[in-house]
mmCIF file of C-alpha atoms in Angstrom:
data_model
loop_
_atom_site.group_PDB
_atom_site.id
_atom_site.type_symbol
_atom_site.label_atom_id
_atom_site.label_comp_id
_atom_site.label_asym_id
_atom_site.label_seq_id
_atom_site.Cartn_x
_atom_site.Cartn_y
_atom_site.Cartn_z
ATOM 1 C CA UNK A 258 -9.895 -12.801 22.796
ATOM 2 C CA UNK A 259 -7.446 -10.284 24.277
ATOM 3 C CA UNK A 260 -5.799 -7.970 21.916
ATOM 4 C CA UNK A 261 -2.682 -8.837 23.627
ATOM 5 C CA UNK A 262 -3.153 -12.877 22.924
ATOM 6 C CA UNK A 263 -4.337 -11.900 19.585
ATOM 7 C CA UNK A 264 -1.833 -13.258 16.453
ATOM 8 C CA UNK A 265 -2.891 -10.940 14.225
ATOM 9 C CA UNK A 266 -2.194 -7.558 16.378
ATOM 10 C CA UNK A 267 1.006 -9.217 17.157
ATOM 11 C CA UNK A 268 1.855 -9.160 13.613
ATOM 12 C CA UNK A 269 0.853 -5.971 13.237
ATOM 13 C CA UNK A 270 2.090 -4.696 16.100
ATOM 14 C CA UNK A 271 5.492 -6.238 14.918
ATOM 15 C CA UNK A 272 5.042 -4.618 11.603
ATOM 16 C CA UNK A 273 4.276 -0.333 12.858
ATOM 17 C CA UNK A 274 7.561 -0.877 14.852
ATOM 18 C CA UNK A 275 9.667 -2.087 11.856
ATOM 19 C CA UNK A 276 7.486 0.409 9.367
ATOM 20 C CA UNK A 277 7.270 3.210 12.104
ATOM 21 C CA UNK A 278 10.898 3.469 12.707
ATOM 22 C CA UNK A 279 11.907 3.917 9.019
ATOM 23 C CA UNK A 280 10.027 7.292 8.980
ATOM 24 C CA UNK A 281 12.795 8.767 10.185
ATOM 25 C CA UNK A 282 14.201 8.462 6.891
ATOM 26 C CA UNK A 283 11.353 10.153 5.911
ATOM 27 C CA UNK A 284 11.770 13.445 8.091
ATOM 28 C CA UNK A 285 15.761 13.554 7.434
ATOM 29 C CA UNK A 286 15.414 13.633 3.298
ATOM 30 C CA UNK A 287 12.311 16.044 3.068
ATOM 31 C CA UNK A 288 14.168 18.483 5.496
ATOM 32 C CA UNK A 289 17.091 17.802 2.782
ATOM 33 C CA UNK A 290 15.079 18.310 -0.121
ATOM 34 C CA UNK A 291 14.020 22.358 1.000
ATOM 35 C CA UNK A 292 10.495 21.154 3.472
ATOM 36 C CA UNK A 293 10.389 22.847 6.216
ATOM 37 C CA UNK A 294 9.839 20.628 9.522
ATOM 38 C CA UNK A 295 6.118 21.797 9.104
ATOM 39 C CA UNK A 296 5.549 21.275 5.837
ATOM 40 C CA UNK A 297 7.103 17.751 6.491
ATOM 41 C CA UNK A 298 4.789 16.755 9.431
ATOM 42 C CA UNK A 299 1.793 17.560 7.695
ATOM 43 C CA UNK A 300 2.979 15.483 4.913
ATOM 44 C CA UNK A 301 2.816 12.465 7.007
ATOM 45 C CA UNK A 302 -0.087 13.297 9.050
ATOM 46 C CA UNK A 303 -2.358 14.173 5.748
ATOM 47 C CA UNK A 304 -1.131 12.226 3.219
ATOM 48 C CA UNK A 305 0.512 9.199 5.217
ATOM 49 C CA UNK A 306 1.541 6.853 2.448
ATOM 50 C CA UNK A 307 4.660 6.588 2.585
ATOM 51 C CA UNK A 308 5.613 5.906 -1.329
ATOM 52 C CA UNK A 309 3.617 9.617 -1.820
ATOM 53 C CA UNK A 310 5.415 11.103 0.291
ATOM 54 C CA UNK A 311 8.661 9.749 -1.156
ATOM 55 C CA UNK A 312 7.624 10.613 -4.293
ATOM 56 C CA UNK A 313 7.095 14.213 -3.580
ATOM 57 C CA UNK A 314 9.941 15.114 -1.961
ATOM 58 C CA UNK A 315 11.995 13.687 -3.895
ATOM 59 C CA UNK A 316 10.293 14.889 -6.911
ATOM 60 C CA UNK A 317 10.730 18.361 -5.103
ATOM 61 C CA UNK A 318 14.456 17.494 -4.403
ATOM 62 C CA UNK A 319 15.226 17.348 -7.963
ATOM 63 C CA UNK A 320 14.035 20.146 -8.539
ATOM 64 C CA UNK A 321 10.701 19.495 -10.326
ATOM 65 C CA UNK A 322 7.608 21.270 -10.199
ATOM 66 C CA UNK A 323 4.446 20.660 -7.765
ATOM 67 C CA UNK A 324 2.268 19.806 -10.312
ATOM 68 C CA UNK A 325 5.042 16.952 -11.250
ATOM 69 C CA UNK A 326 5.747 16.106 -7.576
ATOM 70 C CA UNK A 327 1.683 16.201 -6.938
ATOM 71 C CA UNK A 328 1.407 13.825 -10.281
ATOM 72 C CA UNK A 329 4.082 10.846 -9.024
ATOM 73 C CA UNK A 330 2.246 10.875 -5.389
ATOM 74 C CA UNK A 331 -0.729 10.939 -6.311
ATOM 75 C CA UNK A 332 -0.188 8.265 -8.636
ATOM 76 C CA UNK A 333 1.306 5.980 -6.814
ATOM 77 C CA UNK A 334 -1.856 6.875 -4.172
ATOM 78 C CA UNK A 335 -3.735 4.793 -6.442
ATOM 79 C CA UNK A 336 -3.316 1.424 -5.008
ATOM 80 C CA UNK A 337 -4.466 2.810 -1.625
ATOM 81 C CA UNK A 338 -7.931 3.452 -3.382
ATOM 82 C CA UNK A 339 -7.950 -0.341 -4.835
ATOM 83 C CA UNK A 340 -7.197 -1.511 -0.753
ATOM 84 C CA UNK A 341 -9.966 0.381 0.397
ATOM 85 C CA UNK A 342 -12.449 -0.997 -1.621
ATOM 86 C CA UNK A 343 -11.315 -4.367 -0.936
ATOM 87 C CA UNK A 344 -10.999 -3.520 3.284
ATOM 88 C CA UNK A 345 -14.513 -2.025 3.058
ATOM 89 C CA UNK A 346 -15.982 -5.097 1.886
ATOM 90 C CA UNK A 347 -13.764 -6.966 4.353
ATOM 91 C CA UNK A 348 -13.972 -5.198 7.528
ATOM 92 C CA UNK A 349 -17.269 -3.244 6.763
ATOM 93 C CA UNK A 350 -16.445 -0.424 9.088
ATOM 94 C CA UNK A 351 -19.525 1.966 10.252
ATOM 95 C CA UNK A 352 -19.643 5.530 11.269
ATOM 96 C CA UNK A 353 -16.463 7.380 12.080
ATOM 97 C CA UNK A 354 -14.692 4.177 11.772
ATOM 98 C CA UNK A 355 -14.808 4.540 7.971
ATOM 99 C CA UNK A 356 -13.121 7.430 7.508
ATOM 100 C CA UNK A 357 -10.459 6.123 10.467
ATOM 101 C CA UNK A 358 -10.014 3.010 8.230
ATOM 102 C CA UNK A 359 -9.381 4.962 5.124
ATOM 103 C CA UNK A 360 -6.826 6.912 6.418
ATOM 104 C CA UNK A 361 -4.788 4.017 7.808
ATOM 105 C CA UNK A 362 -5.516 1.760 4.800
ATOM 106 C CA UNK A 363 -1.611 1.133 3.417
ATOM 107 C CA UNK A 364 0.136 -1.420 2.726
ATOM 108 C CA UNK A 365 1.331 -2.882 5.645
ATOM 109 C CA UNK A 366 -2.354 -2.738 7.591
ATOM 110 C CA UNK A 367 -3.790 -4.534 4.102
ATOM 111 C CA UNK A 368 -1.210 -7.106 4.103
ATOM 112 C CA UNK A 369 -2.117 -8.034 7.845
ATOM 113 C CA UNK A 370 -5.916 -7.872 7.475
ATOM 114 C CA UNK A 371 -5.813 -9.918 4.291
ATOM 115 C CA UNK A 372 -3.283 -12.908 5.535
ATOM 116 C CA UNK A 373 -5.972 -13.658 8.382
ATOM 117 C CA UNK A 374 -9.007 -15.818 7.863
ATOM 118 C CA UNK A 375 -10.837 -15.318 11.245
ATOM 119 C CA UNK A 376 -12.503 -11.794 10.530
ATOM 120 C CA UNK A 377 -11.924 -10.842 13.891
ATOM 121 C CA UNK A 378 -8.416 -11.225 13.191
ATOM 122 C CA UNK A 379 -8.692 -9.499 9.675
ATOM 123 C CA UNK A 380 -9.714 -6.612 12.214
ATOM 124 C CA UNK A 381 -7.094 -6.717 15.318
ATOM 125 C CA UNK A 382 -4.616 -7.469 12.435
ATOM 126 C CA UNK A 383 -5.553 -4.384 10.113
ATOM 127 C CA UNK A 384 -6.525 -1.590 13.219
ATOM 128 C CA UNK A 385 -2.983 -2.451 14.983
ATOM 129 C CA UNK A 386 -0.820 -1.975 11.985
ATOM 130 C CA UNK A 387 -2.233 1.078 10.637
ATOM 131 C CA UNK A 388 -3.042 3.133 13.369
ATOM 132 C CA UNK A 389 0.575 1.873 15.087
ATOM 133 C CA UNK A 390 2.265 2.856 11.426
ATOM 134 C CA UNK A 391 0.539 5.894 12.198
ATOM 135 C CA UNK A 392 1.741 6.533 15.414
ATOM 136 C CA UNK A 393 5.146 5.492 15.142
ATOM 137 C CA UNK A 394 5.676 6.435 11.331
ATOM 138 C CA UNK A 395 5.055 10.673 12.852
ATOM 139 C CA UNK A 396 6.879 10.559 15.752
ATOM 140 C CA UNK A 397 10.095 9.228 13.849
ATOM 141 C CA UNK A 398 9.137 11.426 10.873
ATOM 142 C CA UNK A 399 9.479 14.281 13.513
ATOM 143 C CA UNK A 400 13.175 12.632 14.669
ATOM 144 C CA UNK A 401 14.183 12.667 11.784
ATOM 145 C CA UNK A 402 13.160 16.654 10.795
ATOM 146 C CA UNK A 403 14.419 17.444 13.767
ATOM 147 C CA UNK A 404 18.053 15.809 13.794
ATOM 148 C CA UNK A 405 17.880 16.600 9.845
ATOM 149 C CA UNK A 406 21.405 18.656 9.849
ATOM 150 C CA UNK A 407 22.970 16.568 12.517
ATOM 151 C CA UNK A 408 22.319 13.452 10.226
ATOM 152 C CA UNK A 409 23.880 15.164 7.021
ATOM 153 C CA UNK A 410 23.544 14.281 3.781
ATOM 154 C CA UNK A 411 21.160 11.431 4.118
ATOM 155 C CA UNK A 412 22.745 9.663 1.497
ATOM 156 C CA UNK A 413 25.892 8.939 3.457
ATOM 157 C CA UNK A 414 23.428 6.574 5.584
ATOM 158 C CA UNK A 415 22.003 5.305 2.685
ATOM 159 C CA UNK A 416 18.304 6.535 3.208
ATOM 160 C CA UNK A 417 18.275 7.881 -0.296
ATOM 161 C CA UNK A 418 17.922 3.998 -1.024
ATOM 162 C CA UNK A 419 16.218 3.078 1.192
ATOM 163 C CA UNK A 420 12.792 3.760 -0.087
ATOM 164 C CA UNK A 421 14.089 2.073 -3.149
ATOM 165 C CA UNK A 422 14.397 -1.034 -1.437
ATOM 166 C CA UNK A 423 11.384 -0.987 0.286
ATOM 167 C CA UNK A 424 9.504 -0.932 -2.644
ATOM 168 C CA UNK A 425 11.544 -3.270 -4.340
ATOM 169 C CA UNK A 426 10.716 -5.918 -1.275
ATOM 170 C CA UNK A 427 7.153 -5.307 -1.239
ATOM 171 C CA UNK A 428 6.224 -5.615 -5.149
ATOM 172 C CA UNK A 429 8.688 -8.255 -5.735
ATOM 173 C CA UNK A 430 7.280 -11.061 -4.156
ATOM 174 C CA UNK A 431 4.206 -10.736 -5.316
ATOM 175 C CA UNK A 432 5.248 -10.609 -8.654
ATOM 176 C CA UNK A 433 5.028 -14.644 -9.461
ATOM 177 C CA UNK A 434 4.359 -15.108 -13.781
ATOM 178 C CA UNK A 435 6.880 -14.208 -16.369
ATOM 179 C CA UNK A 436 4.203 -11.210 -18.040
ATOM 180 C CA UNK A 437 4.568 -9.291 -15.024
ATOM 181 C CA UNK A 438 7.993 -9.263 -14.675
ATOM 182 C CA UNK A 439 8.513 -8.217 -17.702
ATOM 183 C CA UNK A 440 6.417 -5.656 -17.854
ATOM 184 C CA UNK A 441 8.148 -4.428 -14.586
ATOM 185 C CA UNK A 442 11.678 -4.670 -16.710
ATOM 186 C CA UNK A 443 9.983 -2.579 -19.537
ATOM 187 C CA UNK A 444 9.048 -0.204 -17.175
ATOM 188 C CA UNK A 445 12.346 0.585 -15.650
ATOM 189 C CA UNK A 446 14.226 0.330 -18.996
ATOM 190 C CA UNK A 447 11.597 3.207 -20.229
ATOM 191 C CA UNK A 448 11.953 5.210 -17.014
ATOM 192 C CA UNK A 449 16.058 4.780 -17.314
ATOM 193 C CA UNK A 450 15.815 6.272 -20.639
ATOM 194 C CA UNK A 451 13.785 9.261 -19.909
ATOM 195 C CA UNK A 452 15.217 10.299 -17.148
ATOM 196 C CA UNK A 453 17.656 11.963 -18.774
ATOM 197 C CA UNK A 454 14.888 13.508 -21.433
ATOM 198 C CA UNK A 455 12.236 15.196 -19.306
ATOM 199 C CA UNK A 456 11.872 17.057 -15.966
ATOM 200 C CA UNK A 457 11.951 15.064 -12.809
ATOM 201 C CA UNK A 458 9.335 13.059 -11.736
ATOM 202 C CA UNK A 459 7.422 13.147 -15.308
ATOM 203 C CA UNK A 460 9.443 9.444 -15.495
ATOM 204 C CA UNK A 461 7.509 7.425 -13.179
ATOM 205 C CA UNK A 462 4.307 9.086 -15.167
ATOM 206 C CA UNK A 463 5.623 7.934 -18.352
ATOM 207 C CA UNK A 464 6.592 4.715 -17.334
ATOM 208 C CA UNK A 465 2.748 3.908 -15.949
ATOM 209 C CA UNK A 466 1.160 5.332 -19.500
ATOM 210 C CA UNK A 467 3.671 2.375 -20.790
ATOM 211 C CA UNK A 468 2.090 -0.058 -18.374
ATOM 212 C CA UNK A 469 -0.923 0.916 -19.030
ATOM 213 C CA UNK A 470 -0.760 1.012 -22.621
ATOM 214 C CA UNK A 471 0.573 -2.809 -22.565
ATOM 215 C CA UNK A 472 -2.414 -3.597 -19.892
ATOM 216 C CA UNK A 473 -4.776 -2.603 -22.614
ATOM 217 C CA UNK A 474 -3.584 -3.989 -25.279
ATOM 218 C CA UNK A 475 -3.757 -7.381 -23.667
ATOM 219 C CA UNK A 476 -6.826 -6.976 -22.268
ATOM 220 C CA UNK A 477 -9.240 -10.110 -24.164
ATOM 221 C CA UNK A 478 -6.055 -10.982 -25.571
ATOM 222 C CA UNK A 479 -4.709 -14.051 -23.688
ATOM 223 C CA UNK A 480 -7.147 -16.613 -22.747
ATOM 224 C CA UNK A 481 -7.196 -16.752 -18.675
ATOM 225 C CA UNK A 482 -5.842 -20.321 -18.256
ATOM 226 C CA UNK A 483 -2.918 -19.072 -19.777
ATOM 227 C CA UNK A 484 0.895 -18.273 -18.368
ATOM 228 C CA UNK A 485 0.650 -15.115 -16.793
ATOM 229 C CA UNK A 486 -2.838 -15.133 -15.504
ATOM 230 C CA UNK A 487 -2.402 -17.326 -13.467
ATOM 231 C CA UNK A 488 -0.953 -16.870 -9.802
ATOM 232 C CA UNK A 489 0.758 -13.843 -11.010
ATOM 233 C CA UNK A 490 0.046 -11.835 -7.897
ATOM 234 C CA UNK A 491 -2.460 -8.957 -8.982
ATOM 235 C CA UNK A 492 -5.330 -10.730 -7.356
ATOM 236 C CA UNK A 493 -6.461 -10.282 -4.151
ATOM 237 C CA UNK A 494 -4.636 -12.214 -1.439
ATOM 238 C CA UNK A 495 -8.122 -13.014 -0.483
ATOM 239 C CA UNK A 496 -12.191 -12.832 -1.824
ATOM 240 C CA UNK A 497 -13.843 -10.181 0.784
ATOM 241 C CA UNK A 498 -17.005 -11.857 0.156
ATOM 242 C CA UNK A 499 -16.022 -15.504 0.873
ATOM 243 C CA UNK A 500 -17.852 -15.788 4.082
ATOM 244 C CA UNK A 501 -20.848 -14.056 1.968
ATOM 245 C CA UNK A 502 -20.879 -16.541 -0.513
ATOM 246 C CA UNK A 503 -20.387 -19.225 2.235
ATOM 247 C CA UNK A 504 -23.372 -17.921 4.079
ATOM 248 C CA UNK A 505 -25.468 -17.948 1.067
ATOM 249 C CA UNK A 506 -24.691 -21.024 0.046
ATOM 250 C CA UNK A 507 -25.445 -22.760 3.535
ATOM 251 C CA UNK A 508 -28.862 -21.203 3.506
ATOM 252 C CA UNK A 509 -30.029 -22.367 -0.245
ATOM 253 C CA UNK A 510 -28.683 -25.822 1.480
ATOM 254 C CA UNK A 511 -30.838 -25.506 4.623
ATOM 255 C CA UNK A 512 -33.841 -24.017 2.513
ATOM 256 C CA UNK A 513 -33.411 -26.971 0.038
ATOM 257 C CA UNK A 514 -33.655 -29.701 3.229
ATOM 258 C CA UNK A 515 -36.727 -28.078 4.676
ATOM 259 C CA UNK A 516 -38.650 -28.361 1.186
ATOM 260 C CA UNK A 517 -37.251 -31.583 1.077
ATOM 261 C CA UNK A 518 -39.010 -32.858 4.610
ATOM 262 C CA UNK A 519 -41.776 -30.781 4.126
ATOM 263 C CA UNK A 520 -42.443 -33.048 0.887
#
């Protein structure tokens, strides 16, 4: 199949031109928060997740200190790690194209890989996004550096929301029991209160300790069939090893039928 009659890299392509443009919002607050353009370009060309690089900056903007701003990014870098365990099982990328994949594994290029069943689609689908994310997300971040001071204070545009939102429409939805959402309102309650108590961006940190704290402490505490376990988004969107499994499967079945004649 053509890449260009391919479903998946429409998708995707669909999604780096939606994703790319907004890193323009990106360029205009780090130049804002005391980056210079360089510093700013080789935040997204390095680190290229774009809740990091939120994080730092504006972590930085607040006047916090680069261990604090290095702390939020890094956490929230986390989930990256989780994707690219699940995309190397998927995709099972060789050579250079591992470390390619790594770098463009976000959330936009897992959400397109995952929602496909064909893995040739879980490929066009995951390769289009990120590396057109990539692409597009730089050259706007650029824009944006650039036209910085002719944009002014990016919160008359509302871009100091923006990344607010985003996040906000990606974890939402996949947020489906009652548990998780409230741990998600316990979370921003805590992260409300301390604002106010402790340098900026140690929040965020202490409002994953409290998720993490209530993670353990139901850990082998609620039986699985239970509310809350059950469709409540966490899980994979799909099992990398399906088609394994499937495989596997089909050849006890064929082994079993050739004992079975040879008897």
């Amino acid at each position: 199949m053509k890449l260009k009659d391919s479903p998946a890299a429409k998708i995707g392509a669909s999604i780096a031109i939606a994703t790319g443009l907004y890193g323009v919002s990106f360029g205009a607050l780090s130049v804002a928060s005391g980056l210079t353009f360089w510093q700013t370009m080789v935040l997204s060309l390095l680190l290229f997740s774009g809740g990091s690089q939120f994080a730092f900056i504006g972590v930085v903007a607040a006047g916090g200190t680069g261990v604090a701003a290095m702390s939020a990014s890094a956490l929230l870098g986390i989930r990256n790690g989780v994707y690219g365990m699940q995309l190397n099982a998927l995709l099972r990328p060789t050579g250079w194209r591992r470390f390619a994949a790594a770098h463009v594994t976000i959330d936009e290029s897992t959400a397109t890989a995952t929602g496909q069943t064909d893995p040739d689609e879980q490929k066009r689908g995951f390769w289009v996004a990120g590396v057109g994310i990539f692409v597009l997300w730089n050259i706007m971040t650029a824009v944006g550096a650039v036209l910085g001071d002719a944009l002014g204070d990016p919160k008359q545009w509302g871009l100091d929301g923006a990344a607010v939102a985003a996040f906000l429409g990606l974890l939402w939805p996949r947020i489906k029991a009652f548990q998780p959402a409230a741990i998600a309102v316990v979370c921003a309650v805590v992260t409300l209160l301390a604002v106010p108590l402790v340098p900026p961006g140690v929040p965020i940190l202490v409002a994953a300790l409290v998720a993490g704290l209530i993670g353990w402490f139901r850990r082998g505490g609620t039986p699985d069939h239970a509310p809350g376990h059950v469709d409540d988004g966490m899980e994979p969107d799909i099992d990398p090893y399906r088609n394994d499994a499937a495989g596997a499967e089909a050849a006890r079945s064929d082994a079993a039928g050739i004992e079975g004649e040879n008897a």
